[in-house]
Amino acid sequence: MSAEEPPSGPVPAPEYPPLDDAALLAAAGGSPAPPDPDAPGTTPGIGDAGAGGDGLSWEDSYAGAGAAPLDAGAMAEGGLGGDALPWTEEPAEARIAPADAGASEEEDLAAYPPVVALLVTRNPGEWFEETLRSLDEQDYADLTVLVVDCSSDEDPTARVAEVLPRAFVRRVETGKGGFATAANEALAMVEGAPFLFFCHDDVTLDAAAVRIMVEEAYRSNAAILGPKLVSGDNPEILLEVGRAIDRFGAPYTGIEPGEIDQEQHDGVRDVFYVPTAAMLVRTDLFTELDGFDPETFPGAEDLDLCWRARLAGARVLVVPDARVAHHEASASRARADRPNESAIVHSRVRTVLACSSLVNLIWLVPFGIVVSFFEFFGNLVTGHPRRARAAIVGWWSNLLHPGSVRKARKHAQRLRTVHDSDLRELQISTLARVNAFVAHHLHTDGRLRDLGDVSRNAVDSVSDGMRAPATIAFLVFLGLVLVGSRDLLSHGVPAIGTFGSWPSVSSAFDAFGSAWRYTGLGSASAQPPAFVVIGGLGTVFLGAIGLARTLFVVLALPLGAIGMYRLSRRIIVLRAPAFAAAIAYGVNPVARNSIAEGRLGPLVLFALLPFLVVRLVRLAEGDEHQGEARKGRLLRLALLVALLTAFYPLGLGIFLAVGALMLLAVPLTWGGRVGVRAFGMSAAAALLALVMLFPWPLAYANGSGKLAALGFDFRPSLTLSQVMRFDSGPATATWIMWGFVFAAAVPLFLATGDRLAWAARGWVLALAGWAAVWVPSTFFPHVSVPAPEAGLTVAALGLSLALGIGVSVLVDGMREMKFGWRQPAAILGAVAVLLPVLGFTADVVDGRWGAPSTAYTTDLAFTQALAARGQFRMLWLGDPTVLPLEPVVLDGGVGYTLTRNGPGDVTQQWRAPEHDADAVLADAIGLAEAGLTNRLGRMLAPMGIRYVVLPTGQGKDGGAHAQVPAVLRRAVDDQLDLAQLRTDSGVTLYENLAYAPILSVVPAGTDVPVNSKAPNIAALGTDVANATPVVGTVARTGTLLWGEAHDSAWEATVGRTLRHTAAFGWANGYPVDRKGAVTVEYTKQWQRWAFLGVMALIWLIVLLRWRHTRVRRDPALRAADRERRRREREDDPFSGVVDDESFYWERV
Amino acid sequence: MTPDDVTPEADATPEADATPATDAATLDTSRARGRRRGARRRPPRLPILLIVIAAIVAAAVYQGRDTTSTANSAGATDVAALAAVGVPPSAAVSTSWFCAEGTSNDGGRADETILVGNVSKSEVRATITVMPGGDAKPVSRELTVAPGAEARVKVASILATAEPGVVVEAVGGRAVVSHSLEHNGDLAVEPCSRTTSSSWYFAAGTTVKGSEHYLVLFNPFGDDAIADVSFITDTGVQQPDNVQGLVIPRRSRVSVAVHDLVPRQERVATAVHLRAGRVVAERDQIFDGTAPDSGPTRTGIAVSLGATATARQWVIPAGTSTNGATSTVAVANYSNLDTEAEVAILLPDGQTASPQSVKVASRQVVNVDFTNRVPVDSPYSVVVRSRSAEGATEPVVAESLSWWPASSPTTGVASTLGPGRAARRWVVLLPDVDADAVLTVTNTGTKPVTAALLPASQIDRATGPTSEPERAVAVNSITSFTVLNLRTSRGALVITADHPVYVGLTVLGAAGASTSAAFPDYEYTGK
């Protein structure tokens, strides 16, 4: 129980007149029923009634009264019918009154006051008959059923007649008053019945429900009573036992979602109000209150009635012994019949404004408005725009109509006999507003149920596992991750490699929406969808995008371990071996190296690959989920693949490769069906992911085939030993890493059956991952391949899985309790696993996993300030392993990266597929590298390249290091127009003295070559160093040079549209013959909007499919499962000793 | 928190939450299940083991055999370093040549003329830029050189300045550039450099009475360079403060008067190391005919382009004993260990001269006078190899220095360092002076060589008439082609051979004397 319980202590004594014999007899013409001798003690009201003399005792009231209550017999004679009840529809068997049932029952019937049940219905569903049947089966003898139909599309009379032929049916036009208006019909139609029982058409009453409530009404002198509501779908689930409200009228039940009814709330008690789903009301009170206020429908008619009753001194009770199952069928009704959320809030606020005292309103109104704004933003963030709107509209629609509120107040306050403070104990505190908000907003669609279940499961799991050594080990691992990341958390992740700094949220979204990609020399290809994720994360973190980036990187390590745990639990099942596999994966150097050297793609792969594989395995193995559920699983797998691909395009191929490897392993593992399905599902998921990423994949489809844009940027030189030890970076991966390999080999010798098959699959993954790194490194050293951490991640996953299986096998041996070779093998295995863990622990010391304390990109950030005097680019040259962002690798192995207006950020990270202009740059670098020119600067000048950077590392005190190839260093040093500005141990910076700003005007005296077939030769002979930057206006005539890749959609205007030429054969040039304001714009932005529209449509379909295929576990099953686990824990003598291994072995 | 806490997907829960008992029953174990199902196939253990073990062992075995290293790339780097004066590759889109020494002002110490030769089949557009240094702006002149032709431009015609650093940029073809310096009736011709370096070495030089010794450092780049200069002299290594941290401003040159820094030294070898930047270094040796305290009296000018690295073998393919020349070679040992140097004289027609070994102590320079070992009026080449019986083969720098006495028909001095590497084709630029030229072809290989001389306009001609008959060159021998009266010569010359050789140029006549290396064309393979 986490929420606040409504007070159950004494409540103010009601001041409303008790039910006395006179009133009763006057109303009913009979006597109250005698008290149940087994009933609980009488309440003070009852005592008063019995002893006070004003009222009659139970026996006095009914004994020998002989008077027939107001019953259907009277109706049959026209007492309720005739002129007083102008039935529009003739009730089936309407004239057959219960009084005619037989004289033998007369005495019993006379013992009870008559009750008229008002069943209000509109377009009832299939549950309707059940409701009628439950009314028919009431053991309350004098119960007359009146069905009030609120303009249903189909007349329900026939359905009523079939089940309840004695009932009356009245069809009314309720207008916007709905239930309230329909229920108020009773004021005019019912005479003589002391009680009215209102109910919905989707409830099923226990047979004694009405009787118990009537008895309690007398016993407790209550005016309004409600039963215990349980779920119609699963009567074990408790829905409500009365309601409380907070100061702002938000309802609160105190019942946890999915809470099992264990009679824990079965005590008669005062509540603030009871819902109209089933409500017994004294007729005299109902009449005095003028019934329901139609203006409070929907959503608050019950609250309003009860509140006004409270103000009049009446008691409102919940009687849990009376049980009613509620189907909560509103969601199943037609849209038009569902309550409008704004109207609900409006009603609630109206009730608060009408029923609260004036003094209270002085502070309630301003606070309520403030709270409504919090609700507004809270609902917006949680994705409930309608509720957000309702939060605002609810207050303002009332405040802007003071006349209506004043009238309601007058009506409510006229009977006031109770001070507000007397009701406070029935309300929850103002501080519980947040809880009420969560309950109000999440509970309604079952979210809170899930949340509660997940939380409880989590707590259960933690309490289960906290006692296990494996869990403690995992917690230690998480602690080490935290300590090892402390510098990253406190100072941020350095902008090294593909850990490019993230721009502001708006910049990320701007970049995504732009039709032109400002990466490299520019491209019209689609923007990477990762920008949306980045922008979204920044939004979630309220603009603290640096924090989002840091957590994105740091949490990848434990997330990967958690994913590995889930995968292992799926395959190995046992918890301890799964923990071992997770820790083996988590401490694998591949993740630390990815962090140390800024490999974002492999790091995301590390985090997501286990989740992908576990989902793939489920799809491949599981045949229990078919149809929509299976499609849903595939959809969610595709979503994960899309997320991976968004950050690491190559990840799609790696995922496909994993699926193919599952198929490839079939000859070793059998299970051909699983292999084929795994491959098929991976292909389907990959295809779906591509669709989700539309239009980004089109960019690659139209590309020139260069793989640099896909992450083929590296030429690692690693020996077999290094590869198998995962020694691709600064992380500790010495000989101790052999421990993992040996431990992972154990199941190949010892495991049997499925374990052996999965060990084999793990080894296939490991061998393939290693081979993906070692083979190109050894046989194709001059071919660019993905970062080694990518292949090693696959190997790490396979090896960790095999290791986990090995642990499970050794645990088998330990359990045999017979000394043999398994025991020493287990000890050796433990040592073998422990050694790499020590390596991991050693890496914790520096607090940043070997990443630099300061990135050189940060050191060179001063250049950003220069952009105000003309946009420029920076050319980073050197070994691809130390270059920022996603470099292009030339044939000779030299890599290059272009950044814009400084060291660049993540919006320039994912390269566009190679453009013709990119080839010009690559050619220029190649010419310089080969010593074929000393004028690289001039070739780079039209590209706006102002700085050339040659790094030998990624930053200070960490990261990757690699010497600049001597030939390249010499070549750059030989360039006449590159001036060395700065040299330190890690980076050399040159300034291009021949550069022209990206947007500049080349003066008229200099001819800018047009449509050149040899752009670099053309640039070589053209000195554009005298070009002046353009910031808003053109101050001289000449040629406007726009150093982006030539595209016909670029349009420049200076008073009029300028003629567009292909300057230098690749850039954009515009002859300018006048001075003035200049605009340069890309005229095909609409295409991007169109693509985004298609993209939005795709995602809308995805989301709809998501909802459609969502598999929600039955809350009852969850609760039962939770309870079962709790009992198992209590009953299991091994609990807390050896974790669930004992659980397992006791049963297998 | 444990991993169980994380259940990202609702649909993932059923499996994740499945009790161990239930799922374990499904997993465990193949034996029980095998008995139950019978027909289910068990994974074959042996093939799995075989494949895993075989894959790892095979990779390990291959890895053990793989001993390749990056030696090839290192070798390529050396080649690049030695190609400072080579003919640019045909793929070059632009070539820059840097001519450090020379003056263009009245009364300057070395009137400079730029020689541009075009050895391609298309016109070459060249831009000669004279950088006066300081705040003065460089001045450029463009010229077009026809295929096979040679253009000569006096620097003074572009800009008259005392310290002109000259950059010649050629666009559109293969061009070679050298410069000739004239001083007091003597001539010095030396190729300009196509590259810059952070280290430069010279071996010969003197600051005896009557001599001026200039070290010229030219920085053609946009950023300043800082150099440290040291000298190996008779009295040991000297590092004058004036030339430590010497700043060579961007786009300018600095002339260091060595004779003022280390005066009256018979032997002066010079080393330049750059702290920052890169430069081109030439050394200018001028004799005014004043008799020194001891030794010969000399008149004339000699200029040498420095070496960017020390080496264990030097071939200086230019020299002649004609007109009573005195021939010497200076061997400087910049290393920390003593070494021995073998000085071999290669002569034409299979004549032999016994090699001479000299000991060169660490950080010392030795002058070897081999005049008496060369026949009269004979061209020669000098080969210096560093070797030691004790196993120390430290790299050295060798530089020839020759002079002709005043009594000779030719008066002057000449010096040069050898080219870095043999080539099968060489290009020679000839100055327009009153003198003859001797082109010496040196074969230090293991096979006899046939060499031919062609005008540069016929550079790609494989067969046909030549200006001179083809010459056979025996192993460890030389041959020479003589070009008479350079005043009548037009265009560059090309010498091709069927095996790699060294080619040098000796200019001798009324205009003075000069020795220099030709331009090797390493791209030419004879195919």
Short mmCIF file of N, CA and C in Angstrom, two decimals, chain B residues 406-507:
data_model
loop_
_atom_site.label_atom_id
_atom_site.label_comp_id
_atom_site.label_asym_id
_atom_site.label_seq_id
_atom_site.Cartn_x
_atom_site.Cartn_y
_atom_site.Cartn_z
N ALA B 406 94.85 29.80 -60.38
CA ALA B 406 94.82 31.00 -61.23
C ALA B 406 95.63 30.81 -62.49
N SER B 407 96.60 29.94 -62.43
CA SER B 407 97.44 29.70 -63.60
C SER B 407 96.73 28.85 -64.64
N SER B 408 95.64 28.28 -64.30
CA SER B 408 94.92 27.38 -65.20
C SER B 408 94.09 28.18 -66.19
N PRO B 409 93.83 27.60 -67.37
CA PRO B 409 92.92 28.28 -68.31
C PRO B 409 91.54 28.48 -67.69
N THR B 410 91.21 27.63 -66.74
CA THR B 410 89.93 27.77 -66.06
C THR B 410 90.21 28.10 -64.62
N THR B 411 89.57 29.15 -64.17
CA THR B 411 89.74 29.51 -62.77
C THR B 411 88.40 29.39 -62.06
N GLY B 412 88.46 28.78 -60.92
CA GLY B 412 87.21 28.70 -60.19
C GLY B 412 87.23 27.59 -59.17
N VAL B 413 86.13 27.48 -58.49
CA VAL B 413 85.94 26.41 -57.52
C VAL B 413 84.58 25.77 -57.80
N ALA B 414 84.51 24.53 -57.38
CA ALA B 414 83.23 23.81 -57.62
C ALA B 414 83.01 22.81 -56.49
N SER B 415 81.76 22.65 -56.12
CA SER B 415 81.45 21.67 -55.08
C SER B 415 80.09 21.07 -55.38
N THR B 416 79.88 19.90 -54.86
CA THR B 416 78.56 19.27 -54.97
C THR B 416 78.47 18.05 -54.07
N LEU B 417 77.25 17.74 -53.69
CA LEU B 417 76.97 16.47 -53.02
C LEU B 417 76.34 15.56 -54.07
N GLY B 418 76.39 14.30 -53.84
CA GLY B 418 75.85 13.39 -54.83
C GLY B 418 74.35 13.27 -54.73
N PRO B 419 73.76 12.79 -55.81
CA PRO B 419 72.33 12.51 -55.76
C PRO B 419 72.06 11.32 -54.83
N GLY B 420 70.89 11.17 -54.44
CA GLY B 420 70.59 10.14 -53.45
C GLY B 420 70.59 8.74 -53.99
N ARG B 421 70.17 8.55 -55.20
CA ARG B 421 69.92 7.20 -55.66
C ARG B 421 70.13 7.14 -57.18
N ALA B 422 70.49 5.96 -57.66
CA ALA B 422 70.69 5.78 -59.09
C ALA B 422 69.34 5.77 -59.80
N ALA B 423 69.40 6.14 -61.07
CA ALA B 423 68.18 6.14 -61.87
C ALA B 423 68.54 5.76 -63.30
N ARG B 424 67.54 5.41 -64.07
CA ARG B 424 67.81 5.02 -65.46
C ARG B 424 67.66 6.19 -66.42
N ARG B 425 67.15 7.27 -65.93
CA ARG B 425 67.08 8.44 -66.80
C ARG B 425 67.39 9.67 -65.97
N TRP B 426 68.16 10.55 -66.61
CA TRP B 426 68.58 11.78 -65.94
C TRP B 426 68.38 12.95 -66.88
N VAL B 427 68.06 14.06 -66.30
CA VAL B 427 67.84 15.28 -67.07
C VAL B 427 68.93 16.28 -66.67
N VAL B 428 69.48 16.96 -67.68
CA VAL B 428 70.56 17.92 -67.42
C VAL B 428 70.14 19.28 -67.97
N LEU B 429 70.25 20.29 -67.13
CA LEU B 429 70.02 21.66 -67.60
C LEU B 429 71.38 22.33 -67.76
N LEU B 430 71.54 23.01 -68.87
CA LEU B 430 72.83 23.61 -69.17
C LEU B 430 72.72 25.13 -69.11
N PRO B 431 73.64 25.76 -68.45
CA PRO B 431 73.61 27.23 -68.39
C PRO B 431 74.11 27.82 -69.71
N ASP B 432 73.69 29.01 -69.92
CA ASP B 432 74.10 29.70 -71.14
C ASP B 432 75.37 30.49 -70.85
N VAL B 433 76.48 29.79 -70.88
CA VAL B 433 77.75 30.43 -70.52
C VAL B 433 78.84 30.01 -71.50
N ASP B 434 79.95 30.70 -71.41
CA ASP B 434 81.08 30.40 -72.29
C ASP B 434 81.89 29.28 -71.66
N ALA B 435 81.44 28.08 -71.91
CA ALA B 435 82.14 26.93 -71.33
C ALA B 435 81.64 25.67 -72.01
N ASP B 436 82.35 24.59 -71.73
CA ASP B 436 81.91 23.27 -72.18
C ASP B 436 81.32 22.53 -70.98
N ALA B 437 80.61 21.45 -71.32
CA ALA B 437 80.03 20.66 -70.25
C ALA B 437 80.41 19.20 -70.43
N VAL B 438 80.68 18.53 -69.37
CA VAL B 438 80.97 17.10 -69.39
C VAL B 438 79.88 16.40 -68.55
N LEU B 439 79.19 15.47 -69.20
CA LEU B 439 78.15 14.72 -68.52
C LEU B 439 78.73 13.35 -68.18
N THR B 440 78.85 13.08 -66.93
CA THR B 440 79.50 11.85 -66.48
C THR B 440 78.45 10.83 -66.08
N VAL B 441 78.60 9.64 -66.67
CA VAL B 441 77.67 8.55 -66.34
C VAL B 441 78.45 7.53 -65.51
N THR B 442 77.96 7.24 -64.34
CA THR B 442 78.68 6.38 -63.40
C THR B 442 77.88 5.11 -63.17
N ASN B 443 78.54 4.00 -63.35
CA ASN B 443 77.87 2.71 -63.14
C ASN B 443 78.45 2.06 -61.89
N THR B 444 77.70 2.06 -60.83
CA THR B 444 78.14 1.40 -59.60
C THR B 444 77.40 0.09 -59.39
N GLY B 445 76.69 -0.31 -60.43
CA GLY B 445 75.90 -1.52 -60.29
C GLY B 445 76.72 -2.77 -60.55
N THR B 446 76.03 -3.84 -60.79
CA THR B 446 76.69 -5.14 -60.98
C THR B 446 76.65 -5.59 -62.42
N LYS B 447 76.06 -4.77 -63.29
CA LYS B 447 75.98 -5.15 -64.70
C LYS B 447 76.51 -4.00 -65.56
N PRO B 448 77.05 -4.31 -66.69
CA PRO B 448 77.45 -3.25 -67.62
C PRO B 448 76.22 -2.51 -68.10
N VAL B 449 76.45 -1.26 -68.44
CA VAL B 449 75.32 -0.39 -68.79
C VAL B 449 75.61 0.25 -70.13
N THR B 450 74.53 0.44 -70.89
CA THR B 450 74.62 1.21 -72.12
C THR B 450 73.84 2.50 -71.91
N ALA B 451 74.51 3.61 -72.13
CA ALA B 451 73.87 4.91 -71.89
C ALA B 451 73.81 5.70 -73.18
N ALA B 452 72.77 6.52 -73.32
CA ALA B 452 72.61 7.33 -74.52
C ALA B 452 72.19 8.74 -74.13
N LEU B 453 72.55 9.68 -74.96
CA LEU B 453 72.22 11.08 -74.71
C LEU B 453 71.19 11.55 -75.72
N LEU B 454 70.14 12.18 -75.28
CA LEU B 454 69.06 12.66 -76.14
C LEU B 454 68.72 14.09 -75.78
N PRO B 455 68.24 14.84 -76.74
CA PRO B 455 67.65 16.13 -76.37
C PRO B 455 66.35 15.88 -75.60
N ALA B 456 66.03 16.75 -74.73
CA ALA B 456 64.85 16.54 -73.90
C ALA B 456 63.58 16.48 -74.72
N SER B 457 63.57 17.11 -75.87
CA SER B 457 62.37 17.06 -76.71
C SER B 457 62.09 15.64 -77.21
N GLN B 458 63.12 14.78 -77.17
CA GLN B 458 62.93 13.40 -77.61
C GLN B 458 63.04 12.44 -76.43
N ILE B 459 62.58 12.90 -75.31
CA ILE B 459 62.80 12.18 -74.07
C ILE B 459 62.21 10.79 -74.10
N ASP B 460 61.10 10.62 -74.80
CA ASP B 460 60.44 9.31 -74.78
C ASP B 460 60.84 8.44 -75.96
N ARG B 461 61.78 8.92 -76.76
CA ARG B 461 62.16 8.12 -77.92
C ARG B 461 62.96 6.91 -77.46
N ALA B 462 62.50 5.75 -77.87
CA ALA B 462 63.16 4.52 -77.42
C ALA B 462 64.35 4.18 -78.29
N THR B 463 64.25 4.40 -79.58
CA THR B 463 65.35 4.05 -80.51
C THR B 463 65.58 5.21 -81.45
N GLY B 464 66.65 5.13 -82.21
CA GLY B 464 66.88 6.15 -83.21
C GLY B 464 68.17 6.89 -82.93
N PRO B 465 68.44 7.88 -83.75
CA PRO B 465 69.71 8.58 -83.63
C PRO B 465 69.80 9.36 -82.33
N THR B 466 70.95 9.48 -81.87
CA THR B 466 71.21 10.25 -80.66
C THR B 466 72.25 11.30 -80.97
N SER B 467 72.30 12.25 -80.10
CA SER B 467 73.27 13.31 -80.34
C SER B 467 74.70 12.80 -80.16
N GLU B 468 74.80 11.79 -79.42
CA GLU B 468 76.10 11.16 -79.22
C GLU B 468 75.91 9.67 -79.39
N PRO B 469 76.94 8.99 -79.76
CA PRO B 469 76.78 7.54 -79.83
C PRO B 469 76.52 6.96 -78.44
N GLU B 470 75.81 5.87 -78.42
CA GLU B 470 75.59 5.20 -77.16
C GLU B 470 76.92 4.75 -76.58
N ARG B 471 77.00 4.77 -75.32
CA ARG B 471 78.25 4.40 -74.64
C ARG B 471 78.00 3.21 -73.72
N ALA B 472 78.96 2.33 -73.73
CA ALA B 472 78.90 1.22 -72.81
C ALA B 472 79.69 1.60 -71.56
N VAL B 473 79.15 1.26 -70.44
CA VAL B 473 79.78 1.61 -69.17
C VAL B 473 79.96 0.32 -68.37
N ALA B 474 81.19 0.01 -68.13
CA ALA B 474 81.47 -1.20 -67.39
C ALA B 474 81.11 -1.01 -65.92
N VAL B 475 81.12 -2.14 -65.24
CA VAL B 475 80.82 -2.09 -63.80
C VAL B 475 81.93 -1.33 -63.08
N ASN B 476 81.51 -0.46 -62.14
CA ASN B 476 82.45 0.38 -61.40
C ASN B 476 83.33 1.21 -62.34
N SER B 477 82.68 1.75 -63.30
CA SER B 477 83.41 2.59 -64.26
C SER B 477 82.51 3.75 -64.64
N ILE B 478 83.05 4.65 -65.42
CA ILE B 478 82.25 5.79 -65.85
C ILE B 478 82.44 5.99 -67.34
N THR B 479 81.55 6.76 -67.90
CA THR B 479 81.74 7.27 -69.25
C THR B 479 81.25 8.71 -69.23
N SER B 480 81.57 9.42 -70.27
CA SER B 480 81.18 10.83 -70.27
C SER B 480 80.79 11.28 -71.66
N PHE B 481 79.85 12.24 -71.68
CA PHE B 481 79.47 12.92 -72.91
C PHE B 481 79.89 14.38 -72.76
N THR B 482 80.50 14.90 -73.79
CA THR B 482 80.96 16.29 -73.73
C THR B 482 80.07 17.17 -74.60
N VAL B 483 79.62 18.23 -74.06
CA VAL B 483 78.82 19.20 -74.81
C VAL B 483 79.68 20.45 -74.96
N LEU B 484 80.03 20.72 -76.16
CA LEU B 484 80.92 21.84 -76.40
C LEU B 484 80.13 23.13 -76.56
N ASN B 485 80.74 24.16 -76.06
CA ASN B 485 80.22 25.52 -76.23
C ASN B 485 78.74 25.63 -75.87
N LEU B 486 78.55 25.80 -74.60
CA LEU B 486 77.17 25.87 -74.10
C LEU B 486 76.38 27.05 -74.64
N ARG B 487 77.08 28.01 -75.17
CA ARG B 487 76.39 29.17 -75.75
C ARG B 487 75.49 28.74 -76.90
N THR B 488 75.87 27.70 -77.56
CA THR B 488 75.09 27.26 -78.72
C THR B 488 74.08 26.18 -78.35
N SER B 489 74.12 25.78 -77.14
CA SER B 489 73.21 24.71 -76.73
C SER B 489 71.82 25.27 -76.44
N ARG B 490 70.82 24.53 -76.85
CA ARG B 490 69.44 24.94 -76.59
C ARG B 490 68.66 23.74 -76.03
N GLY B 491 68.04 23.96 -74.99
CA GLY B 491 67.18 22.91 -74.45
C GLY B 491 67.92 21.98 -73.52
N ALA B 492 67.13 21.29 -72.74
CA ALA B 492 67.66 20.35 -71.77
C ALA B 492 68.07 19.07 -72.48
N LEU B 493 68.93 18.32 -71.80
CA LEU B 493 69.39 17.04 -72.32
C LEU B 493 68.93 15.92 -71.41
N VAL B 494 68.86 14.76 -72.02
CA VAL B 494 68.42 13.59 -71.26
C VAL B 494 69.39 12.46 -71.50
N ILE B 495 69.80 11.80 -70.44
CA ILE B 495 70.64 10.59 -70.57
C ILE B 495 69.82 9.41 -70.06
N THR B 496 69.73 8.42 -70.91
CA THR B 496 69.01 7.20 -70.52
C THR B 496 69.98 6.04 -70.49
N ALA B 497 69.68 5.09 -69.65
CA ALA B 497 70.54 3.91 -69.53
C ALA B 497 69.66 2.70 -69.33
N ASP B 498 70.22 1.53 -69.62
CA ASP B 498 69.41 0.33 -69.47
C ASP B 498 69.49 -0.24 -68.05
N HIS B 499 70.29 0.39 -67.22
CA HIS B 499 70.30 0.04 -65.80
C HIS B 499 70.54 1.32 -65.02
N PRO B 500 70.23 1.30 -63.77
CA PRO B 500 70.41 2.54 -63.00
C PRO B 500 71.86 3.02 -62.96
N VAL B 501 72.04 4.29 -63.15
CA VAL B 501 73.36 4.93 -63.13
C VAL B 501 73.24 6.25 -62.39
N TYR B 502 74.38 6.85 -62.20
CA TYR B 502 74.43 8.22 -61.67
C TYR B 502 74.96 9.13 -62.76
N VAL B 503 74.40 10.32 -62.83
CA VAL B 503 74.85 11.27 -63.85
C VAL B 503 75.14 12.61 -63.17
N GLY B 504 76.30 13.17 -63.54
CA GLY B 504 76.67 14.48 -63.01
C GLY B 504 77.08 15.42 -64.13
N LEU B 505 77.13 16.68 -63.78
CA LEU B 505 77.45 17.71 -64.77
C LEU B 505 78.67 18.49 -64.29
N THR B 506 79.62 18.59 -65.19
CA THR B 506 80.77 19.43 -64.90
C THR B 506 80.85 20.50 -65.99
N VAL B 507 80.85 21.74 -65.55
CA VAL B 507 80.95 22.85 -66.49
C VAL B 507 82.35 23.44 -66.34
#
